Amino acid sequence: MQTITTIKEMSGRLEAFRPEKRIGFVPTMGWLHEGHLRLLKTAKSLSDVTVLSIYVNPSQFGPGEDYSLYPRDVERDHRLAEEAGADFIFLPPDEEMYPPGYQTWVSVDELTRHLCGASRPGHFRGVTTVVTKLFNIVRPHLAVFGQKDAQQALVIKRMVYDLNIDVDIVMAPTVREKDGLAVSSRNKNLTPDQRRAAPLIYQALQKCSKSIQQGNRDCARLKKMVRDMITDNPLLQIDYVECVDLDRMQPLRHISASALIAVAVRTGTVRLVDNIIVDI
Ligand code: AMP
């Protein structure tokens, strides 16, 4: 595995593999965990050469968010990515990605209005901009994103379609801890009490899924059920609980086809997201 830090070298090294080899790409912010490694595995199974990027992108964090607290450990990430069989790690410094005078942004409108787009203004503009830049540098045939951040994966899908970027977007399932908590780099910042409380999030989503299977289609009732179960623990504060369609990500009143039930919860300095997709 080779570690590359400049844009010039990254695009140059990949040139040697084109056009015969399929290049698979997994963008991450590091502090690698099982979720990232699963995406890498998926990318490896679908391509010949895999690139994993690690970049804590400042432009997707708002003022007062956890940019400075975000866990970082390049050596550990290096070891895990190597063990998982990545061919390249791309680790650009901020000066490479946002040189002085930088002023160009990519944004997706409708799909970013709700859920994390509403509670983190500017977040998706940062994500879509950095992902566009990374796509232009790596020029992958396919890129893998996790369902844990389903809105992000759907926004990127829309963006590559709208901007005619020739890359297949694959969404891989959410990897969970044994107790159901979605694996996340941010889990590292949970106190023991917060960590004990956090599995309630997925338990509430599972209860919601069961209720839908039993015929409950009313989103207000479903959302209340999820909200009540989570707020039962005073350490967990709801940011949002929403029920949206998968095409336009607009809030639904009734579930009549496939839907995304998404939750964001704050506990201390940490914000956790999770979701389920239901298909009836
Ligand atoms: P991050 O490093 O948190 O920006 O995540 C990088 C990629 O890993 C994104 O596509 C995430 O959706 C994905 N990811 C993060 N956690 C998980 C998880 N528990 N299961 C599956 N994918 C994940």
PDB file of C-alpha atoms and ligand atoms in Angstrom:
ATOM      1  CA  MET A   1       0.000   0.000   0.000  1.00  0.00           C
ATOM      2  CA  GLN A   2       1.264   3.463  -0.812  1.00  0.00           C
ATOM      3  CA  THR A   3       0.479   6.673   0.993  1.00  0.00           C
ATOM      4  CA  ILE A   4       0.172   9.744  -1.178  1.00  0.00           C
ATOM      5  CA  THR A   5      -0.267  13.324  -0.018  1.00  0.00           C
ATOM      6  CA  THR A   6      -0.221  15.436  -3.165  1.00  0.00           C
ATOM      7  CA  ILE A   7      -2.912  15.765  -5.804  1.00  0.00           C
ATOM      8  CA  LYS A   8      -0.367  15.650  -8.605  1.00  0.00           C
ATOM      9  CA  GLU A   9       1.133  12.382  -7.435  1.00  0.00           C
ATOM     10  CA  MET A  10      -2.266  10.805  -6.712  1.00  0.00           C
ATOM     11  CA  SER A  11      -3.687  11.447 -10.159  1.00  0.00           C
ATOM     12  CA  GLY A  12      -0.356  10.617 -11.800  1.00  0.00           C
ATOM     13  CA  ARG A  13      -0.031   7.233 -10.073  1.00  0.00           C
ATOM     14  CA  LEU A  14      -3.547   6.198 -11.035  1.00  0.00           C
ATOM     15  CA  GLU A  15      -2.964   7.110 -14.691  1.00  0.00           C
ATOM     16  CA  ALA A  16      -0.834   3.949 -15.049  1.00  0.00           C
ATOM     17  CA  PHE A  17      -3.909   1.774 -14.319  1.00  0.00           C
ATOM     18  CA  ARG A  18      -6.258   3.413 -16.786  1.00  0.00           C
ATOM     19  CA  PRO A  19      -8.040   2.326 -18.943  1.00  0.00           C
ATOM     20  CA  GLU A  20      -7.747  -1.438 -18.286  1.00  0.00           C
ATOM     21  CA  LYS A  21      -8.186  -1.474 -14.514  1.00  0.00           C
ATOM     22  CA  ARG A  22     -11.276  -0.482 -12.574  1.00  0.00           C
ATOM     23  CA  ILE A  23     -10.520   2.001  -9.831  1.00  0.00           C
ATOM     24  CA  GLY A  24     -12.628   1.781  -6.664  1.00  0.00           C
ATOM     25  CA  PHE A  25     -12.699   4.655  -4.193  1.00  0.00           C
ATOM     26  CA  VAL A  26     -13.713   5.049  -0.527  1.00  0.00           C
ATOM     27  CA  PRO A  27     -13.643   8.621   0.814  1.00  0.00           C
ATOM     28  CA  THR A  28     -13.398   8.868   4.614  1.00  0.00           C
ATOM     29  CA  MET A  29     -12.437  11.253   7.378  1.00  0.00           C
ATOM     30  CA  GLY A  30     -10.253   8.636   9.054  1.00  0.00           C
ATOM     31  CA  TRP A  31     -10.206   7.083  12.508  1.00  0.00           C
ATOM     32  CA  LEU A  32     -10.981   3.967  10.536  1.00  0.00           C
ATOM     33  CA  HIS A  33     -13.405   1.385  11.885  1.00  0.00           C
ATOM     34  CA  GLU A  34     -15.336  -1.671  10.726  1.00  0.00           C
ATOM     35  CA  GLY A  35     -17.805   0.491   8.775  1.00  0.00           C
ATOM     36  CA  HIS A  36     -15.031   2.011   6.646  1.00  0.00           C
ATOM     37  CA  LEU A  37     -13.349  -1.368   6.236  1.00  0.00           C
ATOM     38  CA  ARG A  38     -16.602  -2.866   4.988  1.00  0.00           C
ATOM     39  CA  LEU A  39     -16.806  -0.138   2.332  1.00  0.00           C
ATOM     40  CA  LEU A  40     -13.230  -0.930   1.350  1.00  0.00           C
ATOM     41  CA  LYS A  41     -14.079  -4.620   1.080  1.00  0.00           C
ATOM     42  CA  THR A  42     -17.034  -3.779  -1.144  1.00  0.00           C
ATOM     43  CA  ALA A  43     -14.840  -1.529  -3.301  1.00  0.00           C
ATOM     44  CA  LYS A  44     -12.206  -4.275  -3.572  1.00  0.00           C
ATOM     45  CA  SER A  45     -14.787  -6.819  -4.668  1.00  0.00           C
ATOM     46  CA  LEU A  46     -15.954  -4.520  -7.469  1.00  0.00           C
ATOM     47  CA  SER A  47     -12.645  -3.091  -8.717  1.00  0.00           C
ATOM     48  CA  ASP A  48      -8.972  -3.866  -9.440  1.00  0.00           C
ATOM     49  CA  VAL A  49      -7.293  -0.977  -7.639  1.00  0.00           C
ATOM     50  CA  THR A  50      -8.661   0.613  -4.452  1.00  0.00           C
ATOM     51  CA  VAL A  51      -7.990   4.069  -3.102  1.00  0.00           C
ATOM     52  CA  LEU A  52      -9.044   5.150   0.384  1.00  0.00           C
ATOM     53  CA  SER A  53      -8.870   8.838   1.162  1.00  0.00           C
ATOM     54  CA  ILE A  54      -8.555  10.264   4.649  1.00  0.00           C
ATOM     55  CA  TYR A  55      -9.355  13.927   4.930  1.00  0.00           C
ATOM     56  CA  VAL A  56     -11.148  15.710   7.767  1.00  0.00           C
ATOM     57  CA  ASN A  57     -12.782  18.261   5.514  1.00  0.00           C
ATOM     58  CA  PRO A  58     -13.057  21.593   7.368  1.00  0.00           C
ATOM     59  CA  SER A  59     -15.681  22.992   4.988  1.00  0.00           C
ATOM     60  CA  GLN A  60     -18.329  20.453   6.043  1.00  0.00           C
ATOM     61  CA  PHE A  61     -18.162  21.441   9.713  1.00  0.00           C
ATOM     62  CA  GLY A  62     -20.136  24.456  10.888  1.00  0.00           C
ATOM     63  CA  PRO A  63     -18.985  26.947  13.511  1.00  0.00           C
ATOM     64  CA  GLY A  64     -19.100  25.288  16.945  1.00  0.00           C
ATOM     65  CA  GLU A  65     -19.186  21.773  15.496  1.00  0.00           C
ATOM     66  CA  ASP A  66     -16.647  19.082  16.405  1.00  0.00           C
ATOM     67  CA  TYR A  67     -13.967  19.727  13.745  1.00  0.00           C
ATOM     68  CA  SER A  68     -11.184  20.155  16.316  1.00  0.00           C
ATOM     69  CA  LEU A  69     -12.455  17.242  18.434  1.00  0.00           C
ATOM     70  CA  TYR A  70     -12.722  14.882  15.467  1.00  0.00           C
ATOM     71  CA  PRO A  71     -10.463  11.885  16.246  1.00  0.00           C
ATOM     72  CA  ARG A  72      -7.303  11.595  14.151  1.00  0.00           C
ATOM     73  CA  ASP A  73      -4.591   8.925  14.127  1.00  0.00           C
ATOM     74  CA  VAL A  74      -2.822   8.506  10.818  1.00  0.00           C
ATOM     75  CA  GLU A  75      -0.547   5.656  11.935  1.00  0.00           C
ATOM     76  CA  ARG A  76      -3.445   3.571  13.187  1.00  0.00           C
ATOM     77  CA  ASP A  77      -5.437   4.268  10.013  1.00  0.00           C
ATOM     78  CA  HIS A  78      -2.452   3.330   7.908  1.00  0.00           C
ATOM     79  CA  ARG A  79      -2.145  -0.048   9.617  1.00  0.00           C
ATOM     80  CA  LEU A  80      -5.871  -0.823   9.344  1.00  0.00           C
ATOM     81  CA  ALA A  81      -6.098   0.201   5.680  1.00  0.00           C
ATOM     82  CA  GLU A  82      -3.041  -1.885   4.837  1.00  0.00           C
ATOM     83  CA  GLU A  83      -4.430  -4.940   6.656  1.00  0.00           C
ATOM     84  CA  ALA A  84      -7.713  -4.478   4.792  1.00  0.00           C
ATOM     85  CA  GLY A  85      -5.870  -4.452   1.461  1.00  0.00           C
ATOM     86  CA  ALA A  86      -6.158  -0.866   0.195  1.00  0.00           C
ATOM     87  CA  ASP A  87      -3.715  -0.144  -2.627  1.00  0.00           C
ATOM     88  CA  PHE A  88      -3.417   3.581  -1.990  1.00  0.00           C
ATOM     89  CA  ILE A  89      -4.173   5.915   0.885  1.00  0.00           C
ATOM     90  CA  PHE A  90      -4.681   9.515  -0.181  1.00  0.00           C
ATOM     91  CA  LEU A  91      -3.995  11.934   2.671  1.00  0.00           C
ATOM     92  CA  PRO A  92      -4.042  15.471   1.324  1.00  0.00           C
ATOM     93  CA  PRO A  93      -3.194  18.376   3.631  1.00  0.00           C
ATOM     94  CA  ASP A  94      -5.543  21.385   3.764  1.00  0.00           C
ATOM     95  CA  GLU A  95      -3.200  23.485   1.562  1.00  0.00           C
ATOM     96  CA  GLU A  96      -3.625  20.951  -1.246  1.00  0.00           C
ATOM     97  CA  MET A  97      -7.417  20.870  -1.044  1.00  0.00           C
ATOM     98  CA  TYR A  98      -8.137  24.532  -0.279  1.00  0.00           C
ATOM     99  CA  PRO A  99      -5.173  26.623  -1.432  1.00  0.00           C
ATOM    100  CA  PRO A 100      -5.202  30.382  -0.785  1.00  0.00           C
ATOM    101  CA  GLY A 101      -7.875  32.101  -2.880  1.00  0.00           C
ATOM    102  CA  TYR A 102     -10.129  29.028  -2.997  1.00  0.00           C
ATOM    103  CA  GLN A 103     -13.718  30.104  -3.810  1.00  0.00           C
ATOM    104  CA  THR A 104     -15.618  27.445  -5.741  1.00  0.00           C
ATOM    105  CA  TRP A 105     -18.457  25.377  -4.272  1.00  0.00           C
ATOM    106  CA  VAL A 106     -20.793  22.623  -5.413  1.00  0.00           C
ATOM    107  CA  SER A 107     -24.256  22.392  -3.897  1.00  0.00           C
ATOM    108  CA  VAL A 108     -27.298  20.178  -4.364  1.00  0.00           C
ATOM    109  CA  ASP A 109     -30.589  21.953  -3.657  1.00  0.00           C
ATOM    110  CA  GLU A 110     -33.691  20.010  -2.777  1.00  0.00           C
ATOM    111  CA  LEU A 111     -32.176  16.850  -1.319  1.00  0.00           C
ATOM    112  CA  THR A 112     -30.201  18.820   1.253  1.00  0.00           C
ATOM    113  CA  ARG A 113     -33.141  20.827   2.635  1.00  0.00           C
ATOM    114  CA  HIS A 114     -34.192  18.382   5.333  1.00  0.00           C
ATOM    115  CA  LEU A 115     -32.597  16.061   7.895  1.00  0.00           C
ATOM    116  CA  CYS A 116     -28.888  16.856   8.362  1.00  0.00           C
ATOM    117  CA  GLY A 117     -29.131  19.622   5.754  1.00  0.00           C
ATOM    118  CA  ALA A 118     -31.597  21.518   7.969  1.00  0.00           C
ATOM    119  CA  SER A 119     -29.743  21.008  11.234  1.00  0.00           C
ATOM    120  CA  ARG A 120     -26.230  21.537   9.814  1.00  0.00           C
ATOM    121  CA  PRO A 121     -26.441  24.510   7.419  1.00  0.00           C
ATOM    122  CA  GLY A 122     -23.621  24.403   4.851  1.00  0.00           C
ATOM    123  CA  HIS A 123     -22.645  20.821   5.751  1.00  0.00           C
ATOM    124  CA  PHE A 124     -23.645  19.258   2.443  1.00  0.00           C
ATOM    125  CA  ARG A 125     -22.099  22.062   0.425  1.00  0.00           C
ATOM    126  CA  GLY A 126     -18.792  21.119   2.079  1.00  0.00           C
ATOM    127  CA  VAL A 127     -19.385  17.425   1.416  1.00  0.00           C
ATOM    128  CA  THR A 128     -20.398  17.765  -2.231  1.00  0.00           C
ATOM    129  CA  THR A 129     -17.518  20.145  -2.909  1.00  0.00           C
ATOM    130  CA  VAL A 130     -14.851  17.935  -1.381  1.00  0.00           C
ATOM    131  CA  VAL A 131     -16.270  14.778  -2.955  1.00  0.00           C
ATOM    132  CA  THR A 132     -16.305  16.456  -6.389  1.00  0.00           C
ATOM    133  CA  LYS A 133     -12.684  17.460  -5.894  1.00  0.00           C
ATOM    134  CA  LEU A 134     -11.736  13.950  -4.773  1.00  0.00           C
ATOM    135  CA  PHE A 135     -13.588  12.443  -7.752  1.00  0.00           C
ATOM    136  CA  ASN A 136     -11.678  14.764 -10.100  1.00  0.00           C
ATOM    137  CA  ILE A 137      -8.364  13.767  -8.516  1.00  0.00           C
ATOM    138  CA  VAL A 138      -8.935   9.989  -8.273  1.00  0.00           C
ATOM    139  CA  ARG A 139     -11.300   9.669 -11.263  1.00  0.00           C
ATOM    140  CA  PRO A 140     -12.712   6.390  -9.880  1.00  0.00           C
ATOM    141  CA  HIS A 141     -14.983   4.040 -11.796  1.00  0.00           C
ATOM    142  CA  LEU A 142     -16.945   3.465  -8.614  1.00  0.00           C
ATOM    143  CA  ALA A 143     -17.142   4.951  -5.149  1.00  0.00           C
ATOM    144  CA  VAL A 144     -18.641   3.353  -2.059  1.00  0.00           C
ATOM    145  CA  PHE A 145     -20.589   5.246   0.621  1.00  0.00           C
ATOM    146  CA  GLY A 146     -22.292   3.923   3.765  1.00  0.00           C
ATOM    147  CA  GLN A 147     -26.023   3.754   4.420  1.00  0.00           C
ATOM    148  CA  LYS A 148     -25.289   5.119   7.889  1.00  0.00           C
ATOM    149  CA  ASP A 149     -25.128   8.512   6.152  1.00  0.00           C
ATOM    150  CA  ALA A 150     -27.941   7.702   3.733  1.00  0.00           C
ATOM    151  CA  GLN A 151     -28.741  11.324   2.919  1.00  0.00           C
ATOM    152  CA  GLN A 152     -25.099  11.893   1.997  1.00  0.00           C
ATOM    153  CA  ALA A 153     -25.058   8.837  -0.310  1.00  0.00           C
ATOM    154  CA  LEU A 154     -28.291   9.953  -2.015  1.00  0.00           C
ATOM    155  CA  VAL A 155     -27.067  13.542  -2.391  1.00  0.00           C
ATOM    156  CA  ILE A 156     -23.834  12.295  -4.002  1.00  0.00           C
ATOM    157  CA  LYS A 157     -25.819  10.018  -6.327  1.00  0.00           C
ATOM    158  CA  ARG A 158     -27.893  13.003  -7.422  1.00  0.00           C
ATOM    159  CA  MET A 159     -24.812  15.199  -7.812  1.00  0.00           C
ATOM    160  CA  VAL A 160     -22.938  12.770 -10.092  1.00  0.00           C
ATOM    161  CA  TYR A 161     -26.077  12.334 -12.188  1.00  0.00           C
ATOM    162  CA  ASP A 162     -26.733  16.076 -12.465  1.00  0.00           C
ATOM    163  CA  LEU A 163     -23.097  16.972 -13.179  1.00  0.00           C
ATOM    164  CA  ASN A 164     -22.465  14.037 -15.552  1.00  0.00           C
ATOM    165  CA  ILE A 165     -19.632  12.711 -13.416  1.00  0.00           C
ATOM    166  CA  ASP A 166     -18.877   9.243 -14.715  1.00  0.00           C
ATOM    167  CA  VAL A 167     -18.734   7.211 -11.513  1.00  0.00           C
ATOM    168  CA  ASP A 168     -20.969   4.481 -10.087  1.00  0.00           C
ATOM    169  CA  ILE A 169     -22.122   5.222  -6.555  1.00  0.00           C
ATOM    170  CA  VAL A 170     -22.593   2.137  -4.402  1.00  0.00           C
ATOM    171  CA  MET A 171     -24.349   2.310  -1.025  1.00  0.00           C
ATOM    172  CA  ALA A 172     -23.138  -0.320   1.491  1.00  0.00           C
ATOM    173  CA  PRO A 173     -25.158  -1.389   4.564  1.00  0.00           C
ATOM    174  CA  THR A 174     -24.557   0.081   8.021  1.00  0.00           C
ATOM    175  CA  VAL A 175     -22.117  -1.845  10.191  1.00  0.00           C
ATOM    176  CA  ARG A 176     -23.171  -2.046  13.840  1.00  0.00           C
ATOM    177  CA  GLU A 177     -21.675  -2.894  17.201  1.00  0.00           C
ATOM    178  CA  LYS A 178     -23.057  -6.038  18.874  1.00  0.00           C
ATOM    179  CA  ASP A 179     -25.589  -3.934  20.789  1.00  0.00           C
ATOM    180  CA  GLY A 180     -26.863  -2.316  17.575  1.00  0.00           C
ATOM    181  CA  LEU A 181     -25.141   1.072  17.807  1.00  0.00           C
ATOM    182  CA  ALA A 182     -23.968   2.141  14.344  1.00  0.00           C
ATOM    183  CA  VAL A 183     -20.164   2.088  14.291  1.00  0.00           C
ATOM    184  CA  SER A 184     -18.804   5.638  14.000  1.00  0.00           C
ATOM    185  CA  SER A 185     -15.532   7.480  14.539  1.00  0.00           C
ATOM    186  CA  ARG A 186     -17.472   9.790  16.846  1.00  0.00           C
ATOM    187  CA  ASN A 187     -18.321   6.894  19.219  1.00  0.00           C
ATOM    188  CA  LYS A 188     -14.766   7.297  20.496  1.00  0.00           C
ATOM    189  CA  ASN A 189     -15.786  10.619  22.073  1.00  0.00           C
ATOM    190  CA  LEU A 190     -18.702   9.120  24.065  1.00  0.00           C
ATOM    191  CA  THR A 191     -18.367   8.878  27.844  1.00  0.00           C
ATOM    192  CA  PRO A 192     -19.120   5.404  29.290  1.00  0.00           C
ATOM    193  CA  ASP A 193     -22.629   6.585  30.309  1.00  0.00           C
ATOM    194  CA  GLN A 194     -23.344   8.051  26.876  1.00  0.00           C
ATOM    195  CA  ARG A 195     -22.046   4.867  25.237  1.00  0.00           C
ATOM    196  CA  ARG A 196     -24.436   2.809  27.376  1.00  0.00           C
ATOM    197  CA  ALA A 197     -27.348   5.053  26.377  1.00  0.00           C
ATOM    198  CA  ALA A 198     -26.578   5.197  22.634  1.00  0.00           C
ATOM    199  CA  PRO A 199     -27.936   1.758  21.563  1.00  0.00           C
ATOM    200  CA  LEU A 200     -31.440   3.114  22.322  1.00  0.00           C
ATOM    201  CA  ILE A 201     -31.258   4.912  18.979  1.00  0.00           C
ATOM    202  CA  TYR A 202     -31.219   1.723  16.917  1.00  0.00           C
ATOM    203  CA  GLN A 203     -33.626  -0.017  19.308  1.00  0.00           C
ATOM    204  CA  ALA A 204     -36.113   2.788  18.640  1.00  0.00           C
ATOM    205  CA  LEU A 205     -35.607   2.435  14.877  1.00  0.00           C
ATOM    206  CA  GLN A 206     -36.157  -1.310  15.121  1.00  0.00           C
ATOM    207  CA  LYS A 207     -39.345  -0.781  17.105  1.00  0.00           C
ATOM    208  CA  CYS A 208     -40.480   1.619  14.394  1.00  0.00           C
ATOM    209  CA  SER A 209     -39.694  -0.908  11.669  1.00  0.00           C
ATOM    210  CA  LYS A 210     -41.707  -3.554  13.513  1.00  0.00           C
ATOM    211  CA  SER A 211     -44.626  -1.198  13.888  1.00  0.00           C
ATOM    212  CA  ILE A 212     -44.539  -0.479  10.137  1.00  0.00           C
ATOM    213  CA  GLN A 213     -44.515  -4.218   9.420  1.00  0.00           C
ATOM    214  CA  GLN A 214     -47.576  -4.505  11.664  1.00  0.00           C
ATOM    215  CA  GLY A 215     -49.402  -1.962   9.512  1.00  0.00           C
ATOM    216  CA  ASN A 216     -48.704   1.417  11.133  1.00  0.00           C
ATOM    217  CA  ARG A 217     -48.188   3.863   8.252  1.00  0.00           C
ATOM    218  CA  ASP A 218     -48.740   7.155  10.046  1.00  0.00           C
ATOM    219  CA  CYS A 219     -45.444   9.058  10.173  1.00  0.00           C
ATOM    220  CA  ALA A 220     -46.456  11.374  13.023  1.00  0.00           C
ATOM    221  CA  ARG A 221     -47.180   8.367  15.242  1.00  0.00           C
ATOM    222  CA  LEU A 222     -44.069   6.518  14.109  1.00  0.00           C
ATOM    223  CA  LYS A 223     -41.853   9.549  14.757  1.00  0.00           C
ATOM    224  CA  LYS A 224     -43.390  10.065  18.189  1.00  0.00           C
ATOM    225  CA  MET A 225     -42.706   6.447  19.064  1.00  0.00           C
ATOM    226  CA  VAL A 226     -39.014   6.834  18.127  1.00  0.00           C
ATOM    227  CA  ARG A 227     -38.720  10.197  19.860  1.00  0.00           C
ATOM    228  CA  ASP A 228     -40.341   8.959  23.095  1.00  0.00           C
ATOM    229  CA  MET A 229     -38.163   5.886  23.286  1.00  0.00           C
ATOM    230  CA  ILE A 230     -34.937   7.855  22.777  1.00  0.00           C
ATOM    231  CA  THR A 231     -35.778  10.772  25.071  1.00  0.00           C
ATOM    232  CA  ASP A 232     -36.607   8.303  27.804  1.00  0.00           C
ATOM    233  CA  ASN A 233     -32.885   8.523  28.500  1.00  0.00           C
ATOM    234  CA  PRO A 234     -32.006  12.067  29.654  1.00  0.00           C
ATOM    235  CA  LEU A 235     -28.503  11.770  28.175  1.00  0.00           C
ATOM    236  CA  LEU A 236     -29.952  11.703  24.652  1.00  0.00           C
ATOM    237  CA  GLN A 237     -31.370  14.842  22.999  1.00  0.00           C
ATOM    238  CA  ILE A 238     -33.174  14.585  19.698  1.00  0.00           C
ATOM    239  CA  ASP A 239     -31.870  16.733  16.850  1.00  0.00           C
ATOM    240  CA  TYR A 240     -34.438  15.294  14.441  1.00  0.00           C
ATOM    241  CA  VAL A 241     -36.539  12.230  13.749  1.00  0.00           C
ATOM    242  CA  GLU A 242     -37.831  12.276  10.191  1.00  0.00           C
ATOM    243  CA  CYS A 243     -39.595  10.068   7.737  1.00  0.00           C
ATOM    244  CA  VAL A 244     -38.773  10.953   4.096  1.00  0.00           C
ATOM    245  CA  ASP A 245     -39.120   9.477   0.626  1.00  0.00           C
ATOM    246  CA  LEU A 246     -35.964   8.136  -0.982  1.00  0.00           C
ATOM    247  CA  ASP A 247     -36.182  10.100  -4.247  1.00  0.00           C
ATOM    248  CA  ARG A 248     -36.595  13.686  -3.108  1.00  0.00           C
ATOM    249  CA  MET A 249     -36.051  13.302   0.636  1.00  0.00           C
ATOM    250  CA  GLN A 250     -39.239  15.199   1.408  1.00  0.00           C
ATOM    251  CA  PRO A 251     -41.021  14.598   4.723  1.00  0.00           C
ATOM    252  CA  LEU A 252     -43.858  12.078   4.441  1.00  0.00           C
ATOM    253  CA  ARG A 253     -47.207  11.962   6.234  1.00  0.00           C
ATOM    254  CA  HIS A 254     -47.889   8.347   5.359  1.00  0.00           C
ATOM    255  CA  ILE A 255     -45.618   5.554   4.298  1.00  0.00           C
ATOM    256  CA  SER A 256     -46.897   4.132   1.036  1.00  0.00           C
ATOM    257  CA  ALA A 257     -43.710   2.839  -0.606  1.00  0.00           C
ATOM    258  CA  SER A 258     -40.051   2.826   0.360  1.00  0.00           C
ATOM    259  CA  ALA A 259     -39.052   5.370   2.988  1.00  0.00           C
ATOM    260  CA  LEU A 260     -36.078   6.445   5.039  1.00  0.00           C
ATOM    261  CA  ILE A 261     -36.597   6.851   8.772  1.00  0.00           C
ATOM    262  CA  ALA A 262     -33.638   8.935   9.925  1.00  0.00           C
ATOM    263  CA  VAL A 263     -32.569  10.087  13.361  1.00  0.00           C
ATOM    264  CA  ALA A 264     -29.924  12.481  14.690  1.00  0.00           C
ATOM    265  CA  VAL A 265     -29.255  12.597  18.400  1.00  0.00           C
ATOM    266  CA  ARG A 266     -26.951  14.736  20.498  1.00  0.00           C
ATOM    267  CA  THR A 267     -25.271  13.478  23.611  1.00  0.00           C
ATOM    268  CA  GLY A 268     -22.749  15.848  25.158  1.00  0.00           C
ATOM    269  CA  THR A 269     -20.445  17.076  22.389  1.00  0.00           C
ATOM    270  CA  VAL A 270     -21.261  14.121  20.139  1.00  0.00           C
ATOM    271  CA  ARG A 271     -23.903  13.989  17.426  1.00  0.00           C
ATOM    272  CA  LEU A 272     -24.948  10.518  16.291  1.00  0.00           C
ATOM    273  CA  VAL A 273     -26.961   9.666  13.186  1.00  0.00           C
ATOM    274  CA  ASP A 274     -28.682   6.455  12.223  1.00  0.00           C
ATOM    275  CA  ASN A 275     -31.490   5.345   9.927  1.00  0.00           C
ATOM    276  CA  ILE A 276     -33.429   2.458   8.481  1.00  0.00           C
ATOM    277  CA  ILE A 277     -34.863   2.042   5.015  1.00  0.00           C
ATOM    278  CA  VAL A 278     -38.276   0.410   4.896  1.00  0.00           C
ATOM    279  CA  ASP A 279     -39.790  -1.033   1.776  1.00  0.00           C
ATOM    280  CA  ILE A 280     -43.464  -1.939   1.855  1.00  0.00           C
TER     281      ILE A 280
HETATM  282  P1  AMP B   1     -16.744   9.274   7.651  1.00  0.00           P
HETATM  283  O1  AMP B   1     -15.307   8.898   7.832  1.00  0.00           O
HETATM  284  O2  AMP B   1     -17.549   9.220   8.897  1.00  0.00           O
HETATM  285  O3  AMP B   1     -16.931  10.515   6.823  1.00  0.00           O
HETATM  286  O4  AMP B   1     -17.360   8.113   6.752  1.00  0.00           O
HETATM  287  C1  AMP B   1     -16.813   7.729   5.527  1.00  0.00           C
HETATM  288  C2  AMP B   1     -17.735   6.750   4.875  1.00  0.00           C
HETATM  289  O5  AMP B   1     -17.923   5.639   5.731  1.00  0.00           O
HETATM  290  C3  AMP B   1     -19.121   7.326   4.584  1.00  0.00           C
HETATM  291  O6  AMP B   1     -19.561   6.833   3.337  1.00  0.00           O
HETATM  292  C4  AMP B   1     -19.945   6.769   5.714  1.00  0.00           C
HETATM  293  O7  AMP B   1     -21.318   6.633   5.404  1.00  0.00           O
HETATM  294  C5  AMP B   1     -19.308   5.401   5.876  1.00  0.00           C
HETATM  295  N1  AMP B   1     -19.597   4.833   7.202  1.00  0.00           N
HETATM  296  C6  AMP B   1     -19.363   5.427   8.405  1.00  0.00           C
HETATM  297  N2  AMP B   1     -19.809   4.624   9.395  1.00  0.00           N
HETATM  298  C7  AMP B   1     -20.340   3.527   8.803  1.00  0.00           C
HETATM  299  C8  AMP B   1     -20.979   2.352   9.280  1.00  0.00           C
HETATM  300  N3  AMP B   1     -21.166   2.124  10.573  1.00  0.00           N
HETATM  301  N4  AMP B   1     -21.406   1.439   8.377  1.00  0.00           N
HETATM  302  C9  AMP B   1     -21.229   1.649   7.048  1.00  0.00           C
HETATM  303  N5  AMP B   1     -20.633   2.737   6.536  1.00  0.00           N
HETATM  304  C10 AMP B   1     -20.202   3.665   7.397  1.00  0.00           C
END
